[in-house]
Coordinates of C-alpha atoms in Angstrom, one line a residue:
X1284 CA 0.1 -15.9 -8.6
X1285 CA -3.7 -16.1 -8.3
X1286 CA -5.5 -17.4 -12.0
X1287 CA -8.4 -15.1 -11.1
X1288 CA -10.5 -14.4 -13.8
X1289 CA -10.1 -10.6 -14.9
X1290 CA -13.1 -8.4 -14.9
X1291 CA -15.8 -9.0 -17.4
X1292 CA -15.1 -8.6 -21.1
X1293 CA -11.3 -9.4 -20.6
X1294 CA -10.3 -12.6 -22.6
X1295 CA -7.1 -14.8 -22.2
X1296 CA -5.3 -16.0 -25.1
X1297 CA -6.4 -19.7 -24.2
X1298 CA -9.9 -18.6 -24.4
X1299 CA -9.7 -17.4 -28.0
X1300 CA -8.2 -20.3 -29.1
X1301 CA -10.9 -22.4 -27.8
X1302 CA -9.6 -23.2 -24.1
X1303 CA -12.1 -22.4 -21.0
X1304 CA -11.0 -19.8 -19.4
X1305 CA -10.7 -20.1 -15.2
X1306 CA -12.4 -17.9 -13.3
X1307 CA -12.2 -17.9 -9.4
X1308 CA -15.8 -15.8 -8.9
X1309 CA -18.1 -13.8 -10.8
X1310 CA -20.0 -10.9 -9.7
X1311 CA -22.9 -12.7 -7.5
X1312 CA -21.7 -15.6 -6.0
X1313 CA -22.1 -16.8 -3.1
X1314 CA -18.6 -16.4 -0.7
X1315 CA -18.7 -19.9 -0.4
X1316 CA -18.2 -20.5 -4.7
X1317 CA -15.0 -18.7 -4.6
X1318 CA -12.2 -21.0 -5.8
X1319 CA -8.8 -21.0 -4.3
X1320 CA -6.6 -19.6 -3.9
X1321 CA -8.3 -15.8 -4.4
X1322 CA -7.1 -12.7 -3.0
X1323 CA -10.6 -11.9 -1.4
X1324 CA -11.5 -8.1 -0.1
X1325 CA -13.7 -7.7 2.6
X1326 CA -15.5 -4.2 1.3
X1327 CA -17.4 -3.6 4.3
X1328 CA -14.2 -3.8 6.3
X1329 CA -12.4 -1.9 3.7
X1330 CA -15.1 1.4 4.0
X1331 CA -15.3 1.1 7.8
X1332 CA -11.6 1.3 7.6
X1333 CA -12.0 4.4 5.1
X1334 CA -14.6 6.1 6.9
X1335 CA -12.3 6.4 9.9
X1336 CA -9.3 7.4 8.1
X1337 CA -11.1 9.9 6.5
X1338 CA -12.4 11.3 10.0
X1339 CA -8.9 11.0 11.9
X1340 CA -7.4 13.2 8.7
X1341 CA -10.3 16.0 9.3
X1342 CA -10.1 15.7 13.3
X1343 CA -6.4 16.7 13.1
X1344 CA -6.8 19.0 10.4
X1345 CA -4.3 16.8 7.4
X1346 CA -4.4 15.8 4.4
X1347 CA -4.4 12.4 3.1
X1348 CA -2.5 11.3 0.4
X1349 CA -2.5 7.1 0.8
X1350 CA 0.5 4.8 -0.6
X1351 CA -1.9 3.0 -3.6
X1352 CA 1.7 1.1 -3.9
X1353 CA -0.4 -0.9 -1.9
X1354 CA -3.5 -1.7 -3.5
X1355 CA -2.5 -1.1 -7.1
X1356 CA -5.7 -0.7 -8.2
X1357 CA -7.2 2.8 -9.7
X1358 CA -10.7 2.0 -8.7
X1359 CA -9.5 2.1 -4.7
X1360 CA -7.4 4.8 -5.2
X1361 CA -10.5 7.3 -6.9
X1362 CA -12.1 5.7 -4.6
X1363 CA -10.2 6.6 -1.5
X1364 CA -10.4 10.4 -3.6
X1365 CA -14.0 10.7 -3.2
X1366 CA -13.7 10.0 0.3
X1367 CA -11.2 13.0 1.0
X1368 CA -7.9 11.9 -0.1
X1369 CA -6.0 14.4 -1.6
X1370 CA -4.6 11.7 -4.4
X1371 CA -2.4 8.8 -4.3
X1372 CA 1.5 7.9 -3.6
X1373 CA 3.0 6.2 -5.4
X1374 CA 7.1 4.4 -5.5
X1375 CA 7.6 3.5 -9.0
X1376 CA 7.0 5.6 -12.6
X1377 CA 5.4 2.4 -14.0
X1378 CA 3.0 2.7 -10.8
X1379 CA 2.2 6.1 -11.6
X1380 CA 1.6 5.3 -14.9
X1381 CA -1.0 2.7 -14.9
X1382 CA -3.1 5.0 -12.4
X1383 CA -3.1 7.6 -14.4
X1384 CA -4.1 5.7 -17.7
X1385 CA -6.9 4.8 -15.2
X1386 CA -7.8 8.0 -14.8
X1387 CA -6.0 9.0 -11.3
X1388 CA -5.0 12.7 -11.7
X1389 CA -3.1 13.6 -8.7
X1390 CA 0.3 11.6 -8.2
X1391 CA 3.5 12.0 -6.6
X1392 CA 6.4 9.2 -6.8
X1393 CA 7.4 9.6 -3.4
X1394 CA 11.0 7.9 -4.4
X1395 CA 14.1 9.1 -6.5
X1396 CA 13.8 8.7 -10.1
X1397 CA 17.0 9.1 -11.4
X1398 CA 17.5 6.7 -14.9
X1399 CA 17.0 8.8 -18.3
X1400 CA 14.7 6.4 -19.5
X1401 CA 12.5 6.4 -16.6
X1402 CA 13.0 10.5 -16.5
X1403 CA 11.6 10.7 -20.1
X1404 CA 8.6 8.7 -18.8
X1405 CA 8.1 10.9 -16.0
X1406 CA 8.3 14.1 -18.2
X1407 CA 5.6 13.1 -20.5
X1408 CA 3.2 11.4 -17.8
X1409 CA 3.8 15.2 -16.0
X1410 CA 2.7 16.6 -19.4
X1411 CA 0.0 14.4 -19.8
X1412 CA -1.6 14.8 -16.4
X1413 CA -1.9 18.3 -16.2
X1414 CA -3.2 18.3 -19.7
X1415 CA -5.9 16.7 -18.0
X1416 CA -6.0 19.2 -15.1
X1417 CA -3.8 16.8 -13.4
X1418 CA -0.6 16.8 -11.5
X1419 CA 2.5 14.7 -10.7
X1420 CA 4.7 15.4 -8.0
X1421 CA 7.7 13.7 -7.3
X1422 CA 10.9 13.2 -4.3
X1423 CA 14.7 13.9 -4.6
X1424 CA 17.7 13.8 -2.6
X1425 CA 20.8 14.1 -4.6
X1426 CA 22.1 17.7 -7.0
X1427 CA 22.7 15.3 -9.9
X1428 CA 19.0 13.8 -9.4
X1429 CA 17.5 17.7 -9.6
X1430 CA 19.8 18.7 -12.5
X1431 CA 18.9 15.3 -14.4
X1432 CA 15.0 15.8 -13.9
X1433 CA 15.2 19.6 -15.0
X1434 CA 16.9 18.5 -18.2
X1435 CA 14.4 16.0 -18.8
X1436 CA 11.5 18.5 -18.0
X1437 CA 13.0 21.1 -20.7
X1438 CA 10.8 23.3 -22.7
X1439 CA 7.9 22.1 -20.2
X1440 CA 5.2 24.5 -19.6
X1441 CA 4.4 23.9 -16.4
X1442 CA 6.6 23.2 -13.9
X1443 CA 6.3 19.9 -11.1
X1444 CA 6.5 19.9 -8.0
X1445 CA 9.5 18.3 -6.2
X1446 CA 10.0 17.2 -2.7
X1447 CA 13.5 17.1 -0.9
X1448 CA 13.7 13.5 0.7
X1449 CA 15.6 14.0 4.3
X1450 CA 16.6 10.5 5.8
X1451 CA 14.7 10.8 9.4
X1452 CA 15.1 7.3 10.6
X1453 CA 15.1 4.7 7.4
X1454 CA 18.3 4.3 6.5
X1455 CA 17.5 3.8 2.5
X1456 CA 17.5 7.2 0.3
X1457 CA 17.2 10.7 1.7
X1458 CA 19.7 13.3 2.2
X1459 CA 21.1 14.1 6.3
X1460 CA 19.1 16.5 7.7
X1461 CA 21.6 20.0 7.6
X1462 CA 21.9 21.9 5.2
X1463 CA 22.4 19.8 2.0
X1464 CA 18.4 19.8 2.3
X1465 CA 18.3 23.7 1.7
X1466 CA 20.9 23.8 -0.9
X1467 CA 19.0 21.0 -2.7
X1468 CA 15.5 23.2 -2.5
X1469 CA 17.7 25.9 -4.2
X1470 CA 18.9 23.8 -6.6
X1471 CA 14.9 23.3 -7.5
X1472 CA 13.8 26.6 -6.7
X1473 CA 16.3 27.8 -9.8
X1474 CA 14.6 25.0 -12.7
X1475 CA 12.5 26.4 -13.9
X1476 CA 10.8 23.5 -14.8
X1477 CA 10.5 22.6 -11.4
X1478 CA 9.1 23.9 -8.1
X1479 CA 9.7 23.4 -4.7
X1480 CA 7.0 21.2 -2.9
X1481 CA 8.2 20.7 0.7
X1482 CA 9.6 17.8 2.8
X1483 CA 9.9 14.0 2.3
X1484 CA 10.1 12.9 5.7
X1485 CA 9.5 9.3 5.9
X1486 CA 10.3 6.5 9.0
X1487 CA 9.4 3.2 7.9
X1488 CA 10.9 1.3 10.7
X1489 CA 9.2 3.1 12.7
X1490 CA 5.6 1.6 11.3
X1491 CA 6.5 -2.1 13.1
X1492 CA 8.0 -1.2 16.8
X1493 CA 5.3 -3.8 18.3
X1494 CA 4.9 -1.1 21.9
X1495 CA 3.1 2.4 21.1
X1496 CA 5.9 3.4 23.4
X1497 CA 8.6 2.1 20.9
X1498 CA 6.7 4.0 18.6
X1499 CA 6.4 7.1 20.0
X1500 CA 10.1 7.4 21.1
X1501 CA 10.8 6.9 17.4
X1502 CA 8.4 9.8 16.4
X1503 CA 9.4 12.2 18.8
X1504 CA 13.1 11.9 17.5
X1505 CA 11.7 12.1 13.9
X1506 CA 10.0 14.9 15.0
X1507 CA 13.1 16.8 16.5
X1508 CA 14.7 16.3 13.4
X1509 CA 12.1 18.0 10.9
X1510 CA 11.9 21.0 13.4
X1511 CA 15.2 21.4 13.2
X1512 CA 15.2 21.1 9.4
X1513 CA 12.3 23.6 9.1
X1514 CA 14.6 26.2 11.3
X1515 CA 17.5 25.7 8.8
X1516 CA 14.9 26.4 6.4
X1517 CA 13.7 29.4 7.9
X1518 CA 17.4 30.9 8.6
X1519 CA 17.7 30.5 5.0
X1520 CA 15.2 32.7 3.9
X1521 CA 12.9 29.7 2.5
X1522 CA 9.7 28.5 3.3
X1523 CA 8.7 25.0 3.2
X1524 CA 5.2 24.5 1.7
X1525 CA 4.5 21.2 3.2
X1526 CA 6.3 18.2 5.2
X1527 CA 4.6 14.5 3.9
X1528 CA 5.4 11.5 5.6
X1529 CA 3.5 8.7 7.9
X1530 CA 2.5 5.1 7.8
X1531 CA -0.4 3.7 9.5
X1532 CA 2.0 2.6 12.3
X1533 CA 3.0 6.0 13.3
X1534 CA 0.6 8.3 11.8
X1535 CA -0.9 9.5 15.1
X1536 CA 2.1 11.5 15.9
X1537 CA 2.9 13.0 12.2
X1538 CA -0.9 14.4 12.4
X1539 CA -0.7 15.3 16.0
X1540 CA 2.7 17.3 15.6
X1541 CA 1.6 20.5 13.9
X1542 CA 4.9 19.8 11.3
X1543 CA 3.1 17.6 9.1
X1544 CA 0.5 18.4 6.3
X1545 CA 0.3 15.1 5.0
X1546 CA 0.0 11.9 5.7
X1547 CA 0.9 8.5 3.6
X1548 CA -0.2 5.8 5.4
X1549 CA -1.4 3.1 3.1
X1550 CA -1.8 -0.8 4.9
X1551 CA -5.1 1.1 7.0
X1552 CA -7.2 -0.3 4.1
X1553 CA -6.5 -3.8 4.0
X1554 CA -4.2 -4.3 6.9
X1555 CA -1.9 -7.3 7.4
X1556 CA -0.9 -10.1 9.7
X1557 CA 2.3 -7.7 10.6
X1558 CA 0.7 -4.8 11.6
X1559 CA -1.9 -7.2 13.8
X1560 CA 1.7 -7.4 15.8
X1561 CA 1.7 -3.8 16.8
X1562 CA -0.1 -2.7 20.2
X1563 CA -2.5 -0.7 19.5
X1564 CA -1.9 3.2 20.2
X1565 CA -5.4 5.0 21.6
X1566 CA -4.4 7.6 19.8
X1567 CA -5.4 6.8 16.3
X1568 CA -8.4 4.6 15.0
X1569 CA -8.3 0.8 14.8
X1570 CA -8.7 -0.4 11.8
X1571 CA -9.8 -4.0 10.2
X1572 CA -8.1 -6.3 8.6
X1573 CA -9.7 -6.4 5.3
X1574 CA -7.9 -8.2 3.1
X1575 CA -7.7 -12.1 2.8
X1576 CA -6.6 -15.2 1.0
X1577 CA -9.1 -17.6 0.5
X1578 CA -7.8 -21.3 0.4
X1579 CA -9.1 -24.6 1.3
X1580 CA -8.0 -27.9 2.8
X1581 CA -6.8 -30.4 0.2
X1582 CA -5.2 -33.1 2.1
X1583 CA -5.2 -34.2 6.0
X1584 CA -4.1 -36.6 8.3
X1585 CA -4.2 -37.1 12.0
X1586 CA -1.6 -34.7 12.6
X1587 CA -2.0 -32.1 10.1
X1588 CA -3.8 -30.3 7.3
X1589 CA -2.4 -29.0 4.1
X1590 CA -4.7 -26.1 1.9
X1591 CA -3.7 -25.2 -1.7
X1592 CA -2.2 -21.4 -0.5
X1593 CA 2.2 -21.3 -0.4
X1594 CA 4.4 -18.2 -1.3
X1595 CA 2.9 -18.1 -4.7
X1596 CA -0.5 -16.8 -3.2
X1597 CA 0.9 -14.5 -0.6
X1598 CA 4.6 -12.8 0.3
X1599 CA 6.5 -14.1 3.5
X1600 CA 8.8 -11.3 3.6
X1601 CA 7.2 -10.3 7.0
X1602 CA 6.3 -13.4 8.4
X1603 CA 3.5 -16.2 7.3
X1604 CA 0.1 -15.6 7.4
X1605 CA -2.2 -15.8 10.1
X1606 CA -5.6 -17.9 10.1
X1607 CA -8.5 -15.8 10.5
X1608 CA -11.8 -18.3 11.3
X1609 CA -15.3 -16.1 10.5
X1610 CA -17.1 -19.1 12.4
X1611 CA -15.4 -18.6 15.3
X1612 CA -13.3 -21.0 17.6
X1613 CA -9.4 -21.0 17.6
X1614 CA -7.3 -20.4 15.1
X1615 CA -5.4 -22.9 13.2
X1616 CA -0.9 -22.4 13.4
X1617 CA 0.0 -22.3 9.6
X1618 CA 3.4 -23.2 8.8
X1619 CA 5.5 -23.3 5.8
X1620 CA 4.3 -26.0 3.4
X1621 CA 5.9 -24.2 0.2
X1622 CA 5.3 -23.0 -3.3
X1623 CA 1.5 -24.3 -3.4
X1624 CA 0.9 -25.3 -0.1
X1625 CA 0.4 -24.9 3.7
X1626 CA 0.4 -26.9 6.2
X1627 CA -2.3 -26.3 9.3
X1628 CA -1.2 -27.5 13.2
X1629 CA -4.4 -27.5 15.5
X1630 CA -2.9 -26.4 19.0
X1631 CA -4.7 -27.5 22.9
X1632 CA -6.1 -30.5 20.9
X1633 CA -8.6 -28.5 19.1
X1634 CA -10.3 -30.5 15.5
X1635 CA -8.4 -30.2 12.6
X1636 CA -10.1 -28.5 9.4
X1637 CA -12.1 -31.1 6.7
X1638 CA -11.3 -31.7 3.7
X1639 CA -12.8 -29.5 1.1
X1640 CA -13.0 -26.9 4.2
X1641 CA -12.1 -22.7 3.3
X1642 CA -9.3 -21.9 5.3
X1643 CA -9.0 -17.4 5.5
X1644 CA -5.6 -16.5 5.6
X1645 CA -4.5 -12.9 7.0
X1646 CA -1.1 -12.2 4.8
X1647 CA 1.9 -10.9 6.5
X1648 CA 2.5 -8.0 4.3
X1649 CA -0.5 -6.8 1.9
X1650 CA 1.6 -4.9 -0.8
X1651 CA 3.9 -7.9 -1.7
X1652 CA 1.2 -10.0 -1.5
X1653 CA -1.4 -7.8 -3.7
X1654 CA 1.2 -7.8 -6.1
X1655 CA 0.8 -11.4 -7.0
X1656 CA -2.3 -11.2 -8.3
X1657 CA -4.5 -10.1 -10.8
X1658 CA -7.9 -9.4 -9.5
X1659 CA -9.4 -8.8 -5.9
X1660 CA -12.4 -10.4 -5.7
X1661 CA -14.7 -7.8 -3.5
X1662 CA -17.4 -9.6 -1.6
X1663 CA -20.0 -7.8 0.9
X1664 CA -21.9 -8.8 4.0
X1665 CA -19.0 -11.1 5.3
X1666 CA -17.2 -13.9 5.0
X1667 CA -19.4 -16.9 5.5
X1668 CA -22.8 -15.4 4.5
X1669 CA -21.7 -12.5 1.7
X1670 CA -21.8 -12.5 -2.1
X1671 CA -18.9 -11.6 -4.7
X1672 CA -20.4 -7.6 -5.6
X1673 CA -17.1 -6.9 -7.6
X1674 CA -14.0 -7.8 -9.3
X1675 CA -11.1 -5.1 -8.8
X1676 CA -8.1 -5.2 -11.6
X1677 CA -4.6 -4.8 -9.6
X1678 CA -3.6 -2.4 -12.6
X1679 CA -0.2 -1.8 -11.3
X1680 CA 0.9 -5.7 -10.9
X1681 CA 3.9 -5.9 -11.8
X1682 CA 4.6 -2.4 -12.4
X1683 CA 8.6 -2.8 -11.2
X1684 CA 10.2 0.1 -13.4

C-alpha cells in the first residue's frame, strides 16, 4: 500500500507521538516532488474523460449511474453528480456506507446482500439516506434474499427500491432469464417495504473481448435475452421501470439498444492498462487513461532497471502494468520484480532509465489497484510540467463487508 500522506489536518498515530509523519506530495508541488510509489491522477484527463461521458449519456438519451467501486472516493463520485450522473454504484454495504457518511445521497448496491448483519446495515443506511432526501437502491436474485431484506426493512417508512439481477452472460449471481425473474418482482412487489426497480442486467466478460466485433456479438445476445425477459414481463401483466447494466467496454450497445435506461460503466475515468487491450469501437468516445503510479528507478545495471513499484503499489489480477513515458520515446517492458519492485527491459536497444529517473506506470486493473491506497494525489497541467492541486481520500479502502 501507498504511505501517502492523508489530506491536511489528518494525523497518524506516529506523528502524535513525536514521529515525522511521510507525506508523498502536498498541495503545490511540483509533479516532479512526488515521492514513490504514489497513486497519481491526472485531473485534466480525468474531466476530458467526464466531459465526454457526460455527452455520450445525453446523445443517446441514458442515464448514468458510474461504478464509484472504482474510485472509492466521495469527492469523484459528487463530483461525477454535478456533471450529470444520476448517483453512484456501488458492490459492497461497507462501500455504500462510507459514500454516504461522505455525503453521497443516491446509492444502489448493485450485488446480493444476503447476511443479517449486513441486512441490518443496509436497513438503517436506507433510513438514513432518505432522511436526508436520499435514496438506496439495491439487486436480488434469489426468494429467500427478498424475504430476508423485507424482514430486515420492517416497520420502515419508506420503501427501497430493488432490482431483479438476471444472469445475461457472467456466470456469477443472477437468476436465468424465464420466469423465476417475474415471480421474484412479485415476490417484491408484495413487501411492502420494498418496491420494484427494474432489471440488473450485467455482462462483465463482455467488457474485455479485445475486437469491437467480439464485443458486439456478445451484446447482441445480451440484448436478445433482456427483450425476451421484458416480453415475459409484459405477458405477465408487469411493467419494468428500468433495465441498468454496462461497462465501459460495451456500453455503446446498452445505450444504443432502446432496452436500457442506465448505464454503469465505471473504468472511463481512470482507465487501465486492460482496457488499453480492447480495439477501440467508433461507436462510443475514447477515453484517457488517467490514472497512474508514479515510481522511480532505484537500481540498474547494463541489462536492466529495477523502480521501487511491485504488487503492493498496484493489482496484477489483469496483467502488469504498462509504462507510459510523458517525454516521449519508447516504452520500457516492465516485468515482475515482486512485492516492492519492478524490473524495466529496454527493447530494439533503446537507453535504459537513470537512476533516480520517474518511471509512470499504467495499472492493469484500476479498482484493485485504487484499493491499495489511501490518497490519490491529483495533479493538473501534466505529467512532467504540472503541480499537485489536490489530495483525494479513497474513503472506501478497504471497505470489503
Amino acid at each position: 500500500m501507498s504511505a501517502a500522506r492523508p489530506p491536511e489536518g489528518a494525523r497518524t498515530a506516529g506523528e502524535a507521538e513525536g514521529f515525522p509523519m511521510y507525506a508523498a506530495a502536498r498541495t503545490g508541488d511540483a509533479v516532479a516532488d512526488i515521492d514513490t510509489p504514489a497513486l497519481v491522477l491526472d485531473l485534466d484527463a480525468m474531466e476530458r474523460n467526464i466531459a465526454r461521458m457526460a455527452a455520450f449519456a445525453r446523445q443517446h438519451g441514458v442515464r448514468w449511474r458510474p461504478h464509484a467501486k472504482m474510485h472509492k472516493c466521495a469527492v469523484l463520485a459528487l463530483r461525477l453528480v454535478a456533471a450529470g450522473a444520476v448517483g453512484a454504484c456501488v458492490q459492497k454495504t461497507a462501500e455504500a456506507e462510507a459514500l454516504a457518511a461522505a455525503g453521497v445521497q443516491d446509492l444502489y448496491i448493485s450485488n446480493e446482500v444476503v447476511a443479517p448483519a449486513k441486512l441490518a446495515r443496509v436497513a438503517l443506511l436506507a433510513r438514513s439516506l432518505q432522511q436526508r432526501g436520499g435514496r438506496l437502491a439495491i439487486a436480488v436474485d434469489s426468494p429467500e434474499g427478498v424475504d430476508r431484506l423485507a424482514a430486515a426493512l420492517a416497520g420502515a417508512q419508506d420503501a427501497i427500491d430493488v432490482f431483479v439481477e438476471i444472469d445475461v452472460g457472467q456466470g456469477r449471481c443472477g437468476l436465468p432469464p424465464g420466469p423465476e425473474a417475474v415471480q421474484l418482482a412479485r415476490r417484491i412487489g408484495a413487501a411492502p417495504q420494498l418496491r420494484f426497480a427494474g432489471l440488473q442486467a450485467y455482462h462483465g466478460k463482455a467488457q474485455h473481448l479485445r475486437s469491437a466485433e467480439d464485443r458486439r456479438a456478445a451484446m447482441a445476445a445480451v440484448l436478445l435475452l433482456v427483450r425476451d425477459q421484458l416480453d415475459a414481463f409484459a405477458e405477465a401483466g408487469l411493467a419494468v421501470p428500468l433495465v441498468t447494466g454496462a461497462g465501459t467496454g460495451s456500453m455503446a450497445h446498452e445505450a444504443g439498444s432502446g432496452i436500457y435506461g442506465e448505464l454503469q460503466a465505471g473504468s472511463f475515468l481512470f482507465m487501465d492498462a486492460d482496457y488499453a487491450g480492447n480495439d477501440t469501437d467508433p461507436a462510443q468516445p475514447v477515453f484517457e487513461h488517467a490514472l497512474f503510479v508514479k515510481s522511480q528507478v532505484i537500481s540498474r545495471n547494463a541489462r536492466h532497471a529495477v523502480c521501487d513499484a511491485g504488487h503492493k503499489s498496484h493489482a496484477i489480477d489483469s496483467g502488469l502494468p504498462l509504462v507510459h513515458r510523458p517525454e516521449g520515446g519508447a516504452p520500457w517492458r516492465y516485468a515482475n520484480g515482486g512485492d516492492e519492485h519492478g524490473v524495466l527491459h529496454a527493447d530494439d536497444g533503446q537507453p535504459l532509465p537513470a537512476l533516480g529517473q520517474a518511471v509512470w506506470l499504467i495499472p492493469g486493473h484500476c479498482d484493485p489497484t485504487v484499493n491499495l491506497h489511501d490518497t490519490l494525489v491529483g495533479v493538473r497541467g501534466g505529467l512532467l510540467q504540472g503541480r499537485v492541486e489536490e489530495l483525494l481520500r479513497v474513503d472506501a479502502r478497504g471497505a470489503l463487508a
